[in-house]
Amino acid sequence: MEIRQLRAFVAIAEAGTFTAGARRVHVTQAAISMQIRQLENELGARLFVRAPRRVVLTEAGEHLLHRARHILREHDAAQDEIAELAGAERGRLRIGSASAMVLTDPLPKILKELRQQHPRAEVSVTSGTSEFLVGQILGGELDLAFVSLPVEARGIQTERLNEDQLVAIASSRHRAVSAYTLAGEKLILGERGGNTRRLIDQFFAQAGVALSVSMELSRQQAIKRMVEEDMGVGIVPLQSVIEDVKKGRLVRWWIEGAQINWELGIARLSGGYESPITQAFMRLVRNHFENVAKEATKSASQKRVQSSKKAPHT
């Protein structure tokens, strides 16, 4: 068995088709088909059965998938360790983010600092839902990812970075509504597969209320723009709309009777090897979010002081 054959096999198993698998490993469909035939001939067993619109793993394929992922993780860890010996600045870091806010800020600043410490490092960034990115980590295609918590996948460890509260948002032209009639609005929500959407669905399900979802979008910015044009009401983390509310583009409501907290964390393999560049990245991430927490505490303290000064004396 060759590493390229195992990568091709895992790519097809996760993508569901030979065509999508070929795109993942950057080869033609003919080339990836040849690699799988060679692998099946060497093992003496069929790995896939072709079904309408996708391929299905055989029993032999299911057994190999677990082993192949482990082999590829060990292979990549060995490469990282050798790179460390040859010079830590040559490390590789593959980052995922389910949060558009992180992609906009602070990730660019963090990566700029990381580049100064590791000028020759190979750094890549991809986006997707939390569920998708966790699958990428388990498949050895990502080293870590910013995700919404909790993550319940086996083999994954998480570290909490930040917390925010979900609020309802509407355009400044939208009529006022109470939290009790919120479910009756045309809602614009994030796509299924992310924890933010799961928290929203879970809250309304427990309240016994059926949602009227008019749009499911993958990006917070897209949700905000649709809401700004009065296409419906959104539910998003408060920090993502603070500036829009200040400038009057949007109005926000607390969801009465519910404090739906959204937690941001970073996910990676449990007990996995951490290269020097990964360790450096984690230090920068922790420092940033520790400073964010300090600023939030300071701001809240100043507001309390100002409120106490304005209160009438008795």
CSV table of C-alpha atoms in Angstrom, one decimal:
chain,number,residue,atom,x,y,z
A,1,MET,CA,0.0,0.0,0.0
A,2,GLU,CA,1.2,3.5,-0.9
A,3,ILE,CA,0.4,6.7,1.0
A,4,ARG,CA,-1.1,8.3,-2.2
A,5,GLN,CA,-3.4,5.3,-2.6
A,6,LEU,CA,-4.6,5.6,1.0
A,7,ARG,CA,-5.2,9.3,0.6
A,8,ALA,CA,-7.2,8.6,-2.6
A,9,PHE,CA,-9.2,5.9,-0.8
A,10,VAL,CA,-10.0,8.2,2.2
A,11,ALA,CA,-10.9,11.1,-0.1
A,12,ILE,CA,-13.4,9.0,-2.0
A,13,ALA,CA,-14.9,7.5,1.2
A,14,GLU,CA,-15.4,10.9,2.7
A,15,ALA,CA,-16.5,12.7,-0.5
A,16,GLY,CA,-18.9,10.0,-1.6
A,17,THR,CA,-17.8,9.9,-5.3
A,18,PHE,CA,-14.7,9.2,-7.3
A,19,THR,CA,-15.1,12.7,-9.0
A,20,ALA,CA,-15.3,14.6,-5.7
A,21,GLY,CA,-12.5,12.5,-4.2
A,22,ALA,CA,-10.2,13.2,-7.2
A,23,ARG,CA,-10.8,17.0,-6.7
A,24,ARG,CA,-9.7,16.6,-3.0
A,25,VAL,CA,-6.4,15.0,-3.8
A,26,HIS,CA,-5.9,17.1,-7.0
A,27,VAL,CA,-5.7,14.3,-9.6
A,28,THR,CA,-7.9,13.2,-12.5
A,29,GLN,CA,-10.8,10.8,-12.1
A,30,ALA,CA,-8.9,8.3,-14.3
A,31,ALA,CA,-5.8,8.5,-12.1
A,32,ILE,CA,-7.7,8.0,-8.8
A,33,SER,CA,-9.7,5.1,-10.3
A,34,MET,CA,-6.3,3.5,-11.2
A,35,GLN,CA,-5.0,4.0,-7.7
A,36,ILE,CA,-8.1,2.3,-6.2
A,37,ARG,CA,-7.8,-0.6,-8.6
A,38,GLN,CA,-4.2,-1.1,-7.7
A,39,LEU,CA,-5.1,-1.0,-4.0
A,40,GLU,CA,-8.0,-3.5,-4.4
A,41,ASN,CA,-5.7,-5.8,-6.4
A,42,GLU,CA,-3.0,-5.7,-3.7
A,43,LEU,CA,-5.6,-6.3,-0.9
A,44,GLY,CA,-7.6,-8.9,-2.8
A,45,ALA,CA,-10.9,-7.2,-1.9
A,46,ARG,CA,-13.4,-4.8,-3.2
A,47,LEU,CA,-13.5,-1.5,-1.3
A,48,PHE,CA,-16.4,0.3,-2.9
A,49,VAL,CA,-19.7,-0.6,-4.5
A,50,ARG,CA,-21.1,1.9,-7.0
A,51,ALA,CA,-24.7,3.1,-6.2
A,52,PRO,CA,-26.8,5.8,-7.9
A,53,ARG,CA,-25.0,9.1,-7.5
A,54,ARG,CA,-22.4,7.9,-5.0
A,55,VAL,CA,-20.2,5.0,-3.9
A,56,VAL,CA,-20.7,2.9,-0.8
A,57,LEU,CA,-18.0,1.3,1.3
A,58,THR,CA,-17.9,-2.5,1.4
A,59,GLU,CA,-17.2,-4.3,4.7
A,60,ALA,CA,-13.6,-4.5,3.8
A,61,GLY,CA,-13.6,-0.7,2.9
A,62,GLU,CA,-15.1,0.2,6.3
A,63,HIS,CA,-12.3,-1.7,8.1
A,64,LEU,CA,-9.7,-0.1,5.9
A,65,LEU,CA,-11.0,3.4,6.4
A,66,HIS,CA,-10.3,3.4,10.2
A,67,ARG,CA,-6.8,2.0,9.6
A,68,ALA,CA,-6.1,4.4,6.7
A,69,ARG,CA,-7.0,7.5,8.7
A,70,HIS,CA,-4.7,6.3,11.5
A,71,ILE,CA,-1.8,5.6,9.1
A,72,LEU,CA,-2.2,9.0,7.4
A,73,ARG,CA,-2.2,10.8,10.8
A,74,GLU,CA,1.0,9.0,11.8
A,75,HIS,CA,2.6,9.6,8.4
A,76,ASP,CA,1.8,13.4,8.7
A,77,ALA,CA,3.0,13.5,12.3
A,78,ALA,CA,6.3,11.9,11.3
A,79,GLN,CA,6.8,14.4,8.5
A,80,ASP,CA,6.1,17.3,11.0
A,81,GLU,CA,8.6,15.8,13.5
A,82,ILE,CA,11.3,15.5,10.8
A,83,ALA,CA,10.5,19.1,9.7
A,84,GLU,CA,11.0,20.2,13.3
A,85,LEU,CA,14.4,18.6,13.3
A,86,ALA,CA,15.3,20.3,10.0
A,87,GLY,CA,14.0,23.7,11.2
A,88,ALA,CA,10.8,24.6,12.9
A,89,GLU,CA,10.1,27.5,10.5
A,90,ARG,CA,9.3,24.9,7.8
A,91,GLY,CA,6.3,23.6,9.6
A,92,ARG,CA,2.8,23.2,8.1
A,93,LEU,CA,-0.4,24.3,9.6
A,94,ARG,CA,-3.9,23.7,8.2
A,95,ILE,CA,-6.6,25.8,9.8
A,96,GLY,CA,-10.4,25.6,9.5
A,97,SER,CA,-13.0,28.1,10.7
A,98,ALA,CA,-16.7,27.8,11.1
A,99,SER,CA,-16.9,31.4,12.2
A,100,ALA,CA,-16.9,34.2,9.6
A,101,MET,CA,-16.1,36.6,12.4
A,102,VAL,CA,-12.9,34.8,13.2
A,103,LEU,CA,-12.0,34.8,9.5
A,104,THR,CA,-12.4,38.5,9.3
A,105,ASP,CA,-10.9,39.3,12.7
A,106,PRO,CA,-8.8,38.2,14.5
A,107,LEU,CA,-7.4,35.4,12.3
A,108,PRO,CA,-5.6,37.7,9.8
A,109,LYS,CA,-3.8,39.5,12.7
A,110,ILE,CA,-2.8,36.2,14.4
A,111,LEU,CA,-1.5,34.8,11.1
A,112,LYS,CA,0.6,37.9,10.5
A,113,GLU,CA,2.2,37.4,13.9
A,114,LEU,CA,2.7,33.7,13.1
A,115,ARG,CA,4.3,34.5,9.8
A,116,GLN,CA,6.9,36.7,11.6
A,117,GLN,CA,7.8,33.8,13.9
A,118,HIS,CA,7.7,31.1,11.1
A,119,PRO,CA,8.4,32.9,7.8
A,120,ARG,CA,8.8,29.7,5.8
A,121,ALA,CA,5.8,27.8,7.2
A,122,GLU,CA,3.0,26.5,4.9
A,123,VAL,CA,-0.3,27.9,6.3
A,124,SER,CA,-3.7,27.2,4.7
A,125,VAL,CA,-7.2,28.3,5.8
A,126,THR,CA,-10.5,26.8,4.9
A,127,SER,CA,-14.1,27.4,6.0
A,128,GLY,CA,-17.2,25.3,6.5
A,129,THR,CA,-19.7,24.2,9.2
A,130,SER,CA,-18.4,22.9,12.5
A,131,GLU,CA,-19.5,19.4,11.6
A,132,PHE,CA,-17.7,19.4,8.3
A,133,LEU,CA,-14.5,20.8,9.8
A,134,VAL,CA,-14.4,18.2,12.6
A,135,GLY,CA,-14.7,15.6,9.9
A,136,GLN,CA,-11.7,17.1,8.2
A,137,ILE,CA,-9.7,17.0,11.4
A,138,LEU,CA,-10.6,13.3,11.9
A,139,GLY,CA,-9.7,12.6,8.3
A,140,GLY,CA,-6.3,14.2,8.7
A,141,GLU,CA,-7.0,17.1,6.3
A,142,LEU,CA,-6.9,19.8,9.0
A,143,ASP,CA,-4.8,20.3,12.0
A,144,LEU,CA,-7.3,22.4,14.0
A,145,ALA,CA,-10.4,24.5,13.5
A,146,PHE,CA,-12.4,27.3,15.1
A,147,VAL,CA,-15.8,25.7,15.8
A,148,SER,CA,-19.0,26.4,17.8
A,149,LEU,CA,-19.2,24.2,21.0
A,150,PRO,CA,-20.0,21.6,22.1
A,151,VAL,CA,-18.3,19.1,19.8
A,152,GLU,CA,-19.2,15.5,20.7
A,153,ALA,CA,-17.1,13.6,18.1
A,154,ARG,CA,-14.8,10.9,19.5
A,155,GLY,CA,-11.1,11.6,19.2
A,156,ILE,CA,-11.6,15.3,19.3
A,157,GLN,CA,-10.5,17.7,22.1
A,158,THR,CA,-11.7,21.2,22.3
A,159,GLU,CA,-10.7,24.4,24.1
A,160,ARG,CA,-13.2,27.2,24.9
A,161,LEU,CA,-12.2,30.6,23.6
A,162,ASN,CA,-15.1,32.9,23.8
A,163,GLU,CA,-18.9,33.2,24.6
A,164,ASP,CA,-21.6,35.3,23.1
A,165,GLN,CA,-25.4,35.6,23.4
A,166,LEU,CA,-27.7,35.0,20.4
A,167,VAL,CA,-30.0,37.9,19.6
A,168,ALA,CA,-32.8,38.5,17.1
A,169,ILE,CA,-32.0,41.2,14.5
A,170,ALA,CA,-34.3,43.1,12.0
A,171,SER,CA,-34.0,46.0,9.7
A,172,SER,CA,-34.6,49.5,11.1
A,173,ARG,CA,-37.8,49.6,9.0
A,174,HIS,CA,-39.2,46.4,10.5
A,175,ARG,CA,-42.2,46.7,12.8
A,176,ALA,CA,-41.5,45.9,16.4
A,177,VAL,CA,-42.3,42.4,17.5
A,178,SER,CA,-42.1,40.6,20.9
A,179,ALA,CA,-40.1,37.5,21.6
A,180,TYR,CA,-43.4,35.6,21.8
A,181,THR,CA,-44.2,36.3,18.2
A,182,LEU,CA,-40.6,35.8,16.9
A,183,ALA,CA,-41.3,32.3,15.7
A,184,GLY,CA,-44.1,33.7,13.5
A,185,GLU,CA,-41.7,35.9,11.6
A,186,LYS,CA,-40.0,34.8,8.4
A,187,LEU,CA,-36.6,33.7,9.8
A,188,ILE,CA,-33.3,33.9,8.1
A,189,LEU,CA,-30.9,31.5,9.8
A,190,GLY,CA,-27.6,29.8,9.4
A,191,GLU,CA,-27.5,26.5,7.6
A,192,ARG,CA,-28.0,23.2,9.3
A,193,GLY,CA,-24.9,21.3,10.5
A,194,GLY,CA,-23.5,24.1,12.7
A,195,ASN,CA,-24.0,24.4,16.5
A,196,THR,CA,-25.5,27.9,16.3
A,197,ARG,CA,-28.4,26.6,14.2
A,198,ARG,CA,-28.7,23.6,16.5
A,199,LEU,CA,-29.0,25.8,19.5
A,200,ILE,CA,-31.8,27.8,17.9
A,201,ASP,CA,-33.7,24.8,16.7
A,202,GLN,CA,-33.3,23.2,20.1
A,203,PHE,CA,-34.7,26.2,21.9
A,204,PHE,CA,-37.8,26.5,19.8
A,205,ALA,CA,-38.4,22.7,19.8
A,206,GLN,CA,-38.3,22.7,23.6
A,207,ALA,CA,-40.8,25.6,23.6
A,208,GLY,CA,-43.0,23.5,21.3
A,209,VAL,CA,-42.9,26.2,18.5
A,210,ALA,CA,-42.6,25.4,14.8
A,211,LEU,CA,-40.2,27.9,13.0
A,212,SER,CA,-41.0,29.6,9.7
A,213,VAL,CA,-37.6,29.5,8.0
A,214,SER,CA,-37.5,31.5,4.7
A,215,MET,CA,-33.7,31.3,4.1
A,216,GLU,CA,-30.8,29.2,5.3
A,217,LEU,CA,-27.5,30.9,4.6
A,218,SER,CA,-23.9,29.8,5.3
A,219,ARG,CA,-22.5,33.2,6.1
A,220,GLN,CA,-23.3,35.7,8.9
A,221,GLN,CA,-22.7,38.6,6.5
A,222,ALA,CA,-25.2,37.3,4.1
A,223,ILE,CA,-27.8,36.9,6.9
A,224,LYS,CA,-27.2,40.5,8.0
A,225,ARG,CA,-27.6,41.9,4.4
A,226,MET,CA,-30.8,40.0,3.9
A,227,VAL,CA,-32.2,41.3,7.2
A,228,GLU,CA,-31.0,44.8,6.4
A,229,GLU,CA,-33.1,44.7,3.2
A,230,ASP,CA,-36.1,43.7,5.4
A,231,MET,CA,-36.3,40.2,3.9
A,232,GLY,CA,-36.9,38.7,7.3
A,233,VAL,CA,-35.7,38.4,10.9
A,234,GLY,CA,-32.3,36.8,11.8
A,235,ILE,CA,-30.8,35.3,14.9
A,236,VAL,CA,-27.1,35.8,15.3
A,237,PRO,CA,-24.4,36.2,17.9
A,238,LEU,CA,-24.5,39.7,19.4
A,239,GLN,CA,-20.8,40.6,18.7
A,240,SER,CA,-21.4,40.1,15.0
A,241,VAL,CA,-23.9,43.0,14.8
A,242,ILE,CA,-22.8,45.5,17.4
A,243,GLU,CA,-21.5,48.0,14.8
A,244,ASP,CA,-24.5,47.5,12.6
A,245,VAL,CA,-26.8,48.3,15.5
A,246,LYS,CA,-24.7,51.4,16.5
A,247,LYS,CA,-24.9,52.8,13.0
A,248,GLY,CA,-28.7,52.2,12.8
A,249,ARG,CA,-28.6,49.7,10.0
A,250,LEU,CA,-30.1,47.0,12.2
A,251,VAL,CA,-32.1,46.8,15.4
A,252,ARG,CA,-31.7,43.9,17.9
A,253,TRP,CA,-34.0,42.3,20.4
A,254,TRP,CA,-33.1,40.1,23.4
A,255,ILE,CA,-35.0,36.8,23.1
A,256,GLU,CA,-37.2,37.0,26.2
A,257,GLY,CA,-37.3,34.0,28.4
A,258,ALA,CA,-34.2,32.5,26.8
A,259,GLN,CA,-30.5,33.2,27.1
A,260,ILE,CA,-29.1,31.2,24.2
A,261,ASN,CA,-25.3,31.3,24.6
A,262,TRP,CA,-23.0,30.6,21.7
A,263,GLU,CA,-19.5,29.3,22.5
A,264,LEU,CA,-16.5,29.5,20.3
A,265,GLY,CA,-13.7,27.0,20.7
A,266,ILE,CA,-10.8,25.4,18.9
A,267,ALA,CA,-10.9,21.7,18.0
A,268,ARG,CA,-8.0,19.3,17.3
A,269,LEU,CA,-7.2,15.6,17.6
A,270,SER,CA,-7.0,14.2,21.2
A,271,GLY,CA,-3.5,13.4,22.1
A,272,GLY,CA,-2.2,14.3,18.7
A,273,TYR,CA,1.3,15.5,18.0
A,274,GLU,CA,1.6,19.3,18.2
A,275,SER,CA,4.3,20.8,15.9
A,276,PRO,CA,6.2,24.0,17.0
A,277,ILE,CA,4.1,26.0,14.6
A,278,THR,CA,0.9,24.6,16.1
A,279,GLN,CA,2.1,25.4,19.6
A,280,ALA,CA,3.0,29.0,18.5
A,281,PHE,CA,-0.4,29.5,16.9
A,282,MET,CA,-2.2,28.3,20.0
A,283,ARG,CA,-0.2,30.7,22.1
A,284,LEU,CA,-1.2,33.6,19.9
A,285,VAL,CA,-4.9,32.5,19.8
A,286,ARG,CA,-5.0,32.2,23.6
A,287,ASN,CA,-3.4,35.6,24.1
A,288,HIS,CA,-5.9,37.3,21.8
A,289,PHE,CA,-9.0,35.8,23.4
A,290,GLU,CA,-7.6,36.5,26.9
A,291,ASN,CA,-7.2,40.1,26.0
A,292,VAL,CA,-10.7,40.2,24.5
A,293,ALA,CA,-12.1,38.8,27.8
A,294,LYS,CA,-10.2,41.5,29.8
A,295,GLU,CA,-11.5,44.3,27.6
A,296,ALA,CA,-15.1,43.0,27.9
A,297,THR,CA,-14.7,42.9,31.7
A,298,LYS,CA,-13.2,46.4,31.8
A,299,SER,CA,-16.0,47.8,29.5
A,300,ALA,CA,-18.7,46.2,31.7
A,301,SER,CA,-17.2,47.6,34.8
A,302,GLN,CA,-17.0,51.1,33.3
A,303,LYS,CA,-20.7,50.9,32.3
A,304,ARG,CA,-21.7,49.9,35.9
A,305,VAL,CA,-19.8,52.9,37.2
A,306,GLN,CA,-21.4,55.3,34.8
A,307,SER,CA,-24.9,53.9,35.6
A,308,SER,CA,-24.3,54.3,39.4
A,309,LYS,CA,-23.3,57.9,38.8
A,310,LYS,CA,-26.4,58.6,36.9
A,311,ALA,CA,-28.7,57.0,39.5
A,312,PRO,CA,-30.6,59.6,41.6
A,313,HIS,CA,-29.6,60.0,45.2
A,314,THR,CA,-32.2,59.3,47.9
